[in-house]
Amino acid sequence: EIVEALIRGAGPSSLEGVRVLLTAGPTREPVDPVRFLGNRSSGRMGYALAESLADLGARVVLVSGPTALSMPRVHERIGVETALEMHAAVMSRVADCDLFVATAAVADYRPERPADGKIKKSAEGLTLRLVRNPDILSEVAALDPAPFTVGFAAETERVADYALGKLRDKRLDMIAANLVGGERGGFERDENALSVFWPEGSRDLPMMSKTRLAAELAALIAERYRERHAAST
Amino acid sequence: EIVEALIRGAGPSSLEGVRVLLTAGPTREPVDPVRFLGNRSSGRMGYALAESLADLGARVVLVSGPTALSMPRVHERIGVETALEMHAAVMSRVADCDLFVATAAVADYRPERPADGKIKKSAEGLTLRLVRNPDILSEVAALDPAPFTVGFAAETERVADYALGKLRDKRLDMIAANLVGGERGGFERDENALSVFWPEGSRDLPMMSKTRLAAELAALIAERYRERHAAST
């Protein structure tokens, strides 16, 4: 049994000594001091995954957008609000990580020029000009050397197509994809299901609680991470 | 002491038997199934005021946008998400209320045509066309007969000017105004200060906890409500 425990400690699921940088939650993009563009990410899946990776022995630094969640059991939590702030926090820490996991629902666009004062309602219509935010995940995956990089994809349709496209185009090591906006879990729900893809394979994790799903996904990430490291040494 | 209690029960602060309809929280206006336009209202001031009015004997129906708050001590809570849903909920109940209090930070504008599927990021820029939402407070104040109507104004500048303008233009019975977006309380904070205006006067409620502020504002609303009723009978 002691031997078994030792084997297990160094087995395919251990992340002892591995430094993880993980993003979670939504970002908020100010329109004016009162209004913002947001999204429905609760941060629950990301926080649960951060704890599951810590449970496997990893030292987890969490970069989190605004959520209603309490501090998870991780090494450090850095709070941010906008995509630009999340980008800056990740870029300042990424050189010190072995494994980067991007669960955050980062706003793709932000208002071009947020107003200093509250916009008064006057006109019948209003046009909001948006500009692209940096793509944190792509930037990290393109680093040389890059950490082992895991992305998330929340899609309202054609989940596998879009996820495989992102895996290839962004040169990720893994991507976990799920269907949102329907009745089948995802944002603002306690349950979720994921389809996980990597260059050589895939695995479906069926509908279950986000806590259990996070534990299974963490084990799968650890397995792939260690396999790549075994291959490169 | 019994006499004093009896006098107090029927005194200027009692709302025994008064039916209150109160809105609170932000609204969320969908851009697509994942993204929305939101605002920084936590709902705390509104929920605290709902409880303070209930403490004075009122039967409070709360129409609430999405908040992280637990069910307050009120008669009924109706949950809504968008400004259109809040409008519908208020209009279906307003005939049964004596006192309408609009603390909600209702979005003035909503995306013209929310996308059915998640908008894919592709272009460098994006233009979001917004249209005006109904002005719930103005519509209620313009009813005949209208309930005693109390509005809120969150402003980033010239608080008294804008509040007095709204009091007159919307023909409100009272308006409570505060400065937001600075360091001086308001959205997402535990403390707040209010300037309260009515056609014949005004009162400043200085910076204090939202709970205490809600109790003082409830007493002031009750006083003005009863004064108008005494005048009209």
Coordinates of C-alpha atoms in Angstrom, one line a residue:
Chain A
E1 CA 0.0 0.0 0.0
I2 CA 2.9 2.4 0.8
V3 CA 4.4 1.5 -2.6
E4 CA 1.0 2.1 -4.2
A5 CA 0.8 5.5 -2.6
L6 CA 4.3 6.4 -3.7
I7 CA 3.5 5.3 -7.3
R8 CA 0.3 7.3 -7.1
G9 CA 2.1 10.4 -5.8
A10 CA 4.3 10.3 -8.9
G11 CA 1.6 8.8 -11.1
P12 CA -0.2 10.2 -14.0
S13 CA -2.5 12.4 -11.9
S14 CA 0.1 14.2 -9.7
L15 CA 0.9 17.8 -10.3
E16 CA 3.3 18.1 -7.3
G17 CA 5.6 21.1 -7.9
V18 CA 3.8 22.2 -11.0
R19 CA 3.0 26.0 -11.2
V20 CA -0.4 26.7 -12.6
L21 CA -1.7 30.1 -13.8
L22 CA -5.5 30.0 -14.2
T23 CA -8.0 32.6 -15.3
A24 CA -11.7 32.5 -14.3
G25 CA -14.9 34.5 -14.2
P26 CA -16.2 37.1 -16.6
T27 CA -14.7 40.5 -17.5
R28 CA -16.5 43.7 -17.3
E29 CA -15.9 46.4 -20.0
P30 CA -17.0 49.9 -18.9
V31 CA -19.4 51.8 -21.1
D32 CA -19.4 54.7 -18.6
P33 CA -18.9 54.9 -14.8
V34 CA -22.2 53.1 -14.2
R35 CA -22.8 50.8 -17.2
F36 CA -20.7 47.9 -18.5
L37 CA -20.7 45.1 -21.1
G38 CA -20.6 41.8 -19.2
N39 CA -21.2 38.1 -19.7
R40 CA -22.9 35.3 -17.8
S41 CA -19.9 33.5 -16.5
S42 CA -20.3 32.8 -12.8
G43 CA -16.7 31.7 -12.4
R44 CA -17.8 28.5 -10.7
M45 CA -16.3 26.1 -13.2
G46 CA -13.0 27.9 -13.1
Y47 CA -12.8 28.2 -9.3
A48 CA -13.7 24.5 -9.0
L49 CA -11.0 23.6 -11.5
A50 CA -8.4 25.8 -9.6
E51 CA -9.2 23.9 -6.4
S52 CA -9.0 20.5 -8.1
L53 CA -5.6 21.3 -9.6
A54 CA -4.4 22.4 -6.2
D55 CA -5.7 19.1 -4.8
L56 CA -3.4 17.3 -7.2
G57 CA -0.4 19.2 -5.7
A58 CA -0.2 22.2 -8.1
R59 CA 0.7 25.7 -6.9
V60 CA -2.2 27.6 -8.4
V61 CA -2.3 31.4 -9.1
L62 CA -5.8 32.5 -10.0
V63 CA -6.5 35.6 -12.0
S64 CA -10.2 36.3 -11.5
G65 CA -12.8 38.7 -13.0
P66 CA -15.6 39.9 -10.7
T67 CA -17.6 37.0 -9.2
A68 CA -19.7 36.4 -6.1
L69 CA -17.5 33.5 -5.1
S70 CA -15.4 33.3 -1.9
M71 CA -11.6 32.9 -2.0
P72 CA -10.9 29.3 -3.2
R73 CA -8.1 27.1 -1.8
V74 CA -5.3 28.3 -4.0
H75 CA -1.9 29.8 -3.5
E76 CA -2.9 33.3 -4.7
R77 CA -5.9 35.2 -6.2
I78 CA -5.4 38.3 -8.3
G79 CA -8.7 40.3 -8.8
V80 CA -9.2 42.1 -12.1
E81 CA -12.2 43.7 -13.9
T82 CA -11.5 44.3 -17.6
A83 CA -10.0 42.2 -20.3
L84 CA -7.0 44.6 -20.5
E85 CA -6.4 44.2 -16.7
M86 CA -6.6 40.4 -17.1
H87 CA -4.2 40.5 -20.0
A88 CA -1.7 42.6 -18.0
A89 CA -2.0 40.3 -14.9
V90 CA -1.5 37.1 -17.0
M91 CA 1.5 38.5 -19.0
S92 CA 3.3 39.6 -15.8
R93 CA 3.0 36.1 -14.4
V94 CA 3.1 33.7 -17.3
A95 CA 6.9 33.3 -17.4
D96 CA 6.6 31.7 -13.9
C97 CA 4.1 29.0 -14.8
D98 CA 4.3 25.5 -16.3
L99 CA 0.6 25.2 -17.0
F100 CA -1.8 27.9 -18.2
V101 CA -5.5 27.3 -18.0
A102 CA -7.9 29.9 -19.5
T103 CA -11.4 29.3 -18.1
A104 CA -12.3 33.0 -18.0
A105 CA -15.0 34.3 -20.3
V106 CA -13.0 37.3 -21.5
A107 CA -14.9 39.9 -23.4
D108 CA -13.8 39.8 -27.1
Y109 CA -14.8 43.5 -27.5
R110 CA -14.8 46.6 -25.3
P111 CA -16.4 50.1 -25.9
E112 CA -13.9 52.2 -27.9
R113 CA -14.0 55.2 -25.6
P114 CA -15.8 54.8 -22.2
A115 CA -17.6 58.0 -21.2
D116 CA -16.1 59.9 -18.1
G117 CA -19.6 60.8 -16.9
K118 CA -22.9 58.8 -17.0
I119 CA -24.4 58.9 -20.5
K120 CA -27.7 60.8 -20.2
K121 CA -30.6 59.2 -22.1
S122 CA -31.8 61.6 -24.7
A123 CA -31.8 60.1 -28.2
E124 CA -34.2 57.3 -29.2
G125 CA -31.2 55.3 -30.3
L126 CA -27.6 55.1 -29.5
T127 CA -24.6 53.5 -31.2
L128 CA -21.9 51.9 -29.2
R129 CA -18.6 51.4 -31.1
L130 CA -16.6 48.4 -29.9
V131 CA -13.0 47.4 -30.5
R132 CA -11.3 44.1 -30.1
N133 CA -9.6 43.1 -26.9
P134 CA -6.3 41.2 -26.9
D135 CA -6.6 37.4 -27.2
I136 CA -4.9 36.3 -24.0
L137 CA -5.0 32.6 -24.8
S138 CA -3.5 32.9 -28.3
E139 CA -0.8 35.2 -27.0
V140 CA 0.2 32.8 -24.2
A141 CA 0.1 29.7 -26.6
A142 CA 2.4 31.6 -29.1
L143 CA 5.1 32.3 -26.5
D144 CA 8.4 30.6 -26.9
P145 CA 8.7 28.7 -24.6
A146 CA 5.0 28.4 -24.0
P147 CA 3.5 26.8 -21.0
F148 CA 1.2 23.7 -21.5
T149 CA -1.9 25.7 -22.5
V150 CA -5.5 24.7 -21.9
G151 CA -8.4 26.7 -23.3
F152 CA -12.1 26.7 -22.8
A153 CA -14.8 27.2 -25.5
A154 CA -18.4 28.1 -24.6
E155 CA -20.4 27.7 -27.7
T156 CA -24.1 28.0 -28.6
E157 CA -23.8 25.6 -31.6
R158 CA -21.4 23.3 -33.5
V159 CA -19.4 22.8 -30.3
A160 CA -16.9 20.2 -31.6
D161 CA -16.2 22.1 -34.9
Y162 CA -15.5 25.4 -33.2
A163 CA -13.4 23.8 -30.4
L164 CA -11.2 21.8 -32.8
G165 CA -10.8 25.0 -34.9
K166 CA -9.6 26.9 -31.8
L167 CA -7.3 24.0 -30.8
R168 CA -5.6 24.1 -34.2
D169 CA -5.6 27.9 -34.9
K170 CA -4.4 28.9 -31.5
R171 CA -2.0 25.9 -31.2
L172 CA -3.3 24.9 -27.8
D173 CA -2.4 21.7 -26.0
M174 CA -6.0 21.0 -24.9
I175 CA -9.4 22.6 -25.1
A176 CA -12.5 21.9 -23.1
A177 CA -15.7 22.8 -24.8
N178 CA -19.3 23.1 -23.7
L179 CA -22.7 24.2 -25.0
V180 CA -24.2 27.3 -23.4
G181 CA -27.4 29.2 -23.7
G182 CA -29.6 26.2 -23.7
E183 CA -31.2 24.1 -21.0
R184 CA -28.1 21.8 -20.8
G185 CA -25.9 23.3 -18.1
G186 CA -23.1 25.8 -18.6
F187 CA -23.1 29.4 -17.4
E188 CA -25.1 30.2 -14.2
R189 CA -25.8 26.5 -13.6
D190 CA -24.5 23.9 -11.1
E191 CA -24.1 21.2 -13.6
N192 CA -22.1 21.0 -16.8
A193 CA -20.8 18.6 -19.5
L194 CA -17.6 19.0 -21.4
S195 CA -16.0 17.7 -24.6
V196 CA -12.2 17.8 -24.2
F197 CA -9.9 17.7 -27.3
W198 CA -6.1 17.5 -27.7
P199 CA -4.1 17.1 -30.8
E200 CA -4.1 13.2 -30.6
G201 CA -7.5 12.5 -29.1
S202 CA -10.6 13.6 -27.2
R203 CA -12.8 12.6 -24.3
D204 CA -16.4 13.4 -23.4
L205 CA -17.1 14.2 -19.7
P206 CA -20.9 13.7 -19.4
M207 CA -23.3 16.0 -17.4
M208 CA -22.4 16.1 -13.7
S209 CA -21.9 18.6 -10.9
K210 CA -19.3 21.3 -11.6
T211 CA -17.2 20.1 -8.7
R212 CA -17.0 16.5 -9.9
L213 CA -16.5 17.6 -13.5
A214 CA -13.6 19.9 -12.3
A215 CA -11.9 16.9 -10.6
E216 CA -12.2 14.7 -13.7
L217 CA -10.9 17.5 -15.9
A218 CA -8.0 18.2 -13.6
A219 CA -7.0 14.6 -13.7
L220 CA -7.2 14.6 -17.5
I221 CA -5.1 17.8 -17.7
A222 CA -2.5 16.3 -15.4
E223 CA -2.4 13.1 -17.5
R224 CA -1.8 15.0 -20.7
Y225 CA 0.6 17.4 -19.1
R226 CA 2.8 14.6 -17.7
E227 CA 2.6 12.7 -21.0
R228 CA 4.0 15.6 -22.9
H229 CA 6.7 16.1 -20.3
A230 CA 7.6 12.4 -20.4
A231 CA 7.9 12.7 -24.2
S232 CA 10.1 15.7 -24.1
T233 CA 12.6 14.4 -21.7
Chain B
E1 CA -46.0 54.5 27.4
I2 CA -48.9 52.6 25.9
V3 CA -50.5 55.9 24.8
E4 CA -47.1 56.9 23.3
A5 CA -46.9 53.5 21.5
L6 CA -50.5 54.0 20.1
I7 CA -49.7 57.5 19.0
R8 CA -46.5 56.2 17.3
G9 CA -48.4 53.4 15.6
A10 CA -50.7 55.9 13.9
G11 CA -48.0 58.6 13.8
P12 CA -46.2 60.1 10.9
S13 CA -43.9 57.1 10.5
S14 CA -46.5 54.3 10.2
L15 CA -47.3 52.7 6.9
E16 CA -49.7 50.1 8.4
G17 CA -51.9 48.8 5.6
V18 CA -50.1 50.7 2.9
R19 CA -49.3 48.7 -0.2
V20 CA -45.8 49.3 -1.6
L21 CA -44.5 48.3 -5.0
L22 CA -40.7 48.7 -5.1
T23 CA -38.2 48.0 -7.8
A24 CA -34.5 47.2 -7.1
G25 CA -31.3 46.0 -8.6
P26 CA -29.9 46.3 -12.1
T27 CA -31.4 45.1 -15.3
R28 CA -29.5 43.0 -17.9
E29 CA -30.0 43.6 -21.6
P30 CA -28.9 40.7 -23.7
V31 CA -26.5 41.3 -26.6
D32 CA -26.5 37.6 -27.4
P33 CA -27.1 34.4 -25.3
V34 CA -23.8 35.0 -23.4
R35 CA -23.2 38.7 -23.3
F36 CA -25.2 41.5 -21.8
L37 CA -25.3 45.2 -21.1
G38 CA -25.4 45.6 -17.3
N39 CA -24.8 48.2 -14.6
R40 CA -23.2 48.3 -11.2
S41 CA -26.3 48.4 -9.0
S42 CA -25.9 45.7 -6.3
G43 CA -29.6 46.1 -5.2
R44 CA -28.5 46.6 -1.6
M45 CA -30.0 50.1 -1.1
G46 CA -33.3 48.9 -2.6
Y47 CA -33.5 45.7 -0.6
A48 CA -32.7 47.6 2.6
L49 CA -35.4 50.2 1.8
A50 CA -37.9 47.4 1.1
E51 CA -37.2 45.9 4.5
S52 CA -37.4 49.3 6.2
L53 CA -40.8 50.1 4.6
A54 CA -42.0 46.6 5.7
D55 CA -40.7 47.4 9.3
L56 CA -43.1 50.5 9.2
G57 CA -46.0 48.2 8.5
A58 CA -46.2 48.3 4.7
R59 CA -47.0 45.3 2.6
V60 CA -44.1 45.4 0.2
V61 CA -44.0 43.7 -3.3
L62 CA -40.4 43.8 -4.6
V63 CA -39.7 43.6 -8.3
S64 CA -36.0 42.7 -8.5
G65 CA -33.4 42.5 -11.2
P66 CA -30.5 39.9 -10.9
T67 CA -28.6 40.4 -7.6
A68 CA -26.5 38.3 -5.3
L69 CA -28.8 39.1 -2.3
S70 CA -30.9 36.7 -0.4
M71 CA -34.7 37.1 -0.1
P72 CA -35.5 40.1 2.0
R73 CA -38.3 40.3 4.7
V74 CA -41.1 41.4 2.3
H75 CA -44.5 40.1 1.2
E76 CA -43.4 39.0 -2.2
R77 CA -40.4 39.1 -4.5
I78 CA -40.8 39.0 -8.3
G79 CA -37.5 38.3 -10.2
V80 CA -36.9 39.8 -13.6
E81 CA -33.9 40.3 -15.8
T82 CA -34.5 42.9 -18.5
A83 CA -36.0 46.4 -18.4
L84 CA -38.9 45.1 -20.6
E85 CA -39.6 42.3 -18.0
M86 CA -39.4 44.8 -15.1
H87 CA -41.8 47.1 -17.0
A88 CA -44.3 44.3 -17.5
A89 CA -44.1 43.2 -13.9
V90 CA -44.6 46.7 -12.6
M91 CA -47.5 47.5 -14.9
S92 CA -49.3 44.3 -14.0
R93 CA -49.1 45.2 -10.3
V94 CA -49.2 49.0 -10.1
A95 CA -53.0 49.3 -9.9
D96 CA -52.8 47.5 -6.6
C97 CA -50.3 49.8 -4.9
D98 CA -50.5 53.0 -2.9
L99 CA -46.8 53.8 -3.0
F100 CA -44.4 53.1 -5.8
V101 CA -40.6 53.3 -5.1
A102 CA -38.3 53.0 -8.1
T103 CA -34.8 52.2 -6.8
A104 CA -33.8 49.9 -9.7
A105 CA -31.1 51.0 -12.0
V106 CA -33.1 50.2 -15.2
A107 CA -31.1 50.2 -18.4
D108 CA -32.1 53.2 -20.5
Y109 CA -31.1 51.4 -23.7
R110 CA -31.1 47.8 -24.9
P111 CA -29.5 46.2 -28.0
E112 CA -31.8 46.6 -30.9
R113 CA -31.7 43.0 -32.0
P114 CA -30.1 40.5 -29.6
A115 CA -28.3 37.7 -31.6
D116 CA -29.7 34.2 -31.3
G117 CA -26.3 32.6 -31.3
K118 CA -23.0 33.8 -29.7
I119 CA -21.5 36.5 -31.8
K120 CA -18.1 35.2 -33.1
K121 CA -15.2 37.6 -32.9
S122 CA -13.9 38.4 -36.3
A123 CA -13.9 42.0 -37.2
E124 CA -11.5 44.4 -35.5
G125 CA -14.5 46.6 -34.6
L126 CA -18.2 46.1 -34.0
T127 CA -21.1 48.4 -33.8
L128 CA -23.8 47.8 -31.3
R129 CA -27.1 49.5 -32.1
L130 CA -29.1 50.4 -29.0
V131 CA -32.8 51.5 -28.6
R132 CA -34.5 53.2 -25.7
N133 CA -36.2 51.2 -23.0
P134 CA -39.6 52.3 -21.6
D135 CA -39.3 54.8 -18.7
I136 CA -41.1 52.9 -16.0
L137 CA -41.0 55.7 -13.4
S138 CA -42.4 58.3 -15.8
E139 CA -45.2 55.9 -16.9
V140 CA -46.2 55.2 -13.3
A141 CA -46.2 58.8 -12.3
A142 CA -48.3 59.7 -15.3
L143 CA -51.1 57.2 -14.4
D144 CA -54.4 58.6 -13.3
P145 CA -54.8 57.9 -10.5
A146 CA -51.1 57.5 -9.8
P147 CA -49.7 56.1 -6.6
F148 CA -47.4 58.2 -4.4
T149 CA -44.3 57.9 -6.5
V150 CA -40.7 58.0 -5.3
G151 CA -37.8 57.9 -7.7
F152 CA -34.0 57.5 -7.4
A153 CA -31.3 59.3 -9.3
A154 CA -27.7 58.1 -9.5
E155 CA -25.6 60.8 -11.0
T156 CA -21.9 61.3 -11.6
E157 CA -22.2 65.1 -11.5
R158 CA -24.6 68.0 -10.7
V159 CA -26.7 65.8 -8.5
A160 CA -29.2 68.4 -7.2
D161 CA -29.8 69.9 -10.7
Y162 CA -30.5 66.6 -12.4
A163 CA -32.6 65.3 -9.4
L164 CA -34.8 68.5 -9.3
G165 CA -35.2 68.3 -13.1
K166 CA -36.4 64.7 -12.9
L167 CA -38.8 65.5 -10.0
R168 CA -40.4 68.2 -12.1
D169 CA -40.3 66.6 -15.5
K170 CA -41.6 63.2 -14.4
R171 CA -44.0 64.8 -11.8
L172 CA -42.7 62.6 -9.0
D173 CA -43.8 63.0 -5.3
M174 CA -40.2 62.5 -4.1
I175 CA -36.7 61.8 -5.5
A176 CA -33.6 60.5 -3.7
A177 CA -30.4 61.4 -5.4
N178 CA -26.8 60.3 -4.9
L179 CA -23.4 60.7 -6.4
V180 CA -21.9 57.6 -8.0
G181 CA -18.7 56.6 -9.7
G182 CA -16.5 58.4 -7.2
E183 CA -15.0 57.4 -3.8
R184 CA -18.1 58.7 -1.9
G185 CA -20.4 55.6 -1.7
G186 CA -23.1 54.5 -4.0
F187 CA -23.0 51.4 -6.2
E188 CA -21.1 48.4 -4.9
R189 CA -20.4 50.1 -1.5
D190 CA -21.8 49.6 2.0
E191 CA -22.3 53.3 2.7
N192 CA -24.2 55.9 0.9
A193 CA -25.5 59.5 1.3
L194 CA -28.7 60.9 -0.2
S195 CA -30.2 64.2 -1.0
V196 CA -34.0 63.9 -1.0
F197 CA -36.2 66.4 -2.8
W198 CA -40.0 66.9 -2.9
P199 CA -42.0 69.7 -4.4
E200 CA -42.1 71.7 -1.2
G201 CA -38.7 70.9 0.3
S202 CA -35.6 68.8 0.6
R203 CA -33.5 67.0 3.2
D204 CA -29.9 65.8 3.1
L205 CA -29.2 62.4 4.6
P206 CA -25.4 62.3 5.3
M207 CA -23.0 59.4 4.7
M208 CA -24.0 56.3 6.7
S209 CA -24.5 52.6 6.4
K210 CA -27.1 51.6 3.7
T211 CA -29.2 49.9 6.4
R212 CA -29.4 53.0 8.5
L213 CA -29.9 55.3 5.5
A214 CA -32.8 53.0 4.4
A215 CA -34.5 53.4 7.8
E216 CA -34.2 57.2 7.7
L217 CA -35.4 57.4 4.1
A218 CA -38.3 55.1 4.8
A219 CA -39.4 57.3 7.7
L220 CA -39.1 60.4 5.4
I221 CA -41.2 58.7 2.7
A222 CA -43.8 57.7 5.3
E223 CA -44.0 61.3 6.6
R224 CA -44.5 62.8 3.1
Y225 CA -46.9 60.0 2.1
R226 CA -49.1 60.6 5.2
E227 CA -48.9 64.4 4.8
R228 CA -50.2 64.2 1.3
H229 CA -53.0 61.8 2.4
A230 CA -53.9 64.1 5.2
A231 CA -54.1 67.0 2.8
S232 CA -56.3 65.2 0.3
T233 CA -58.9 64.0 2.8

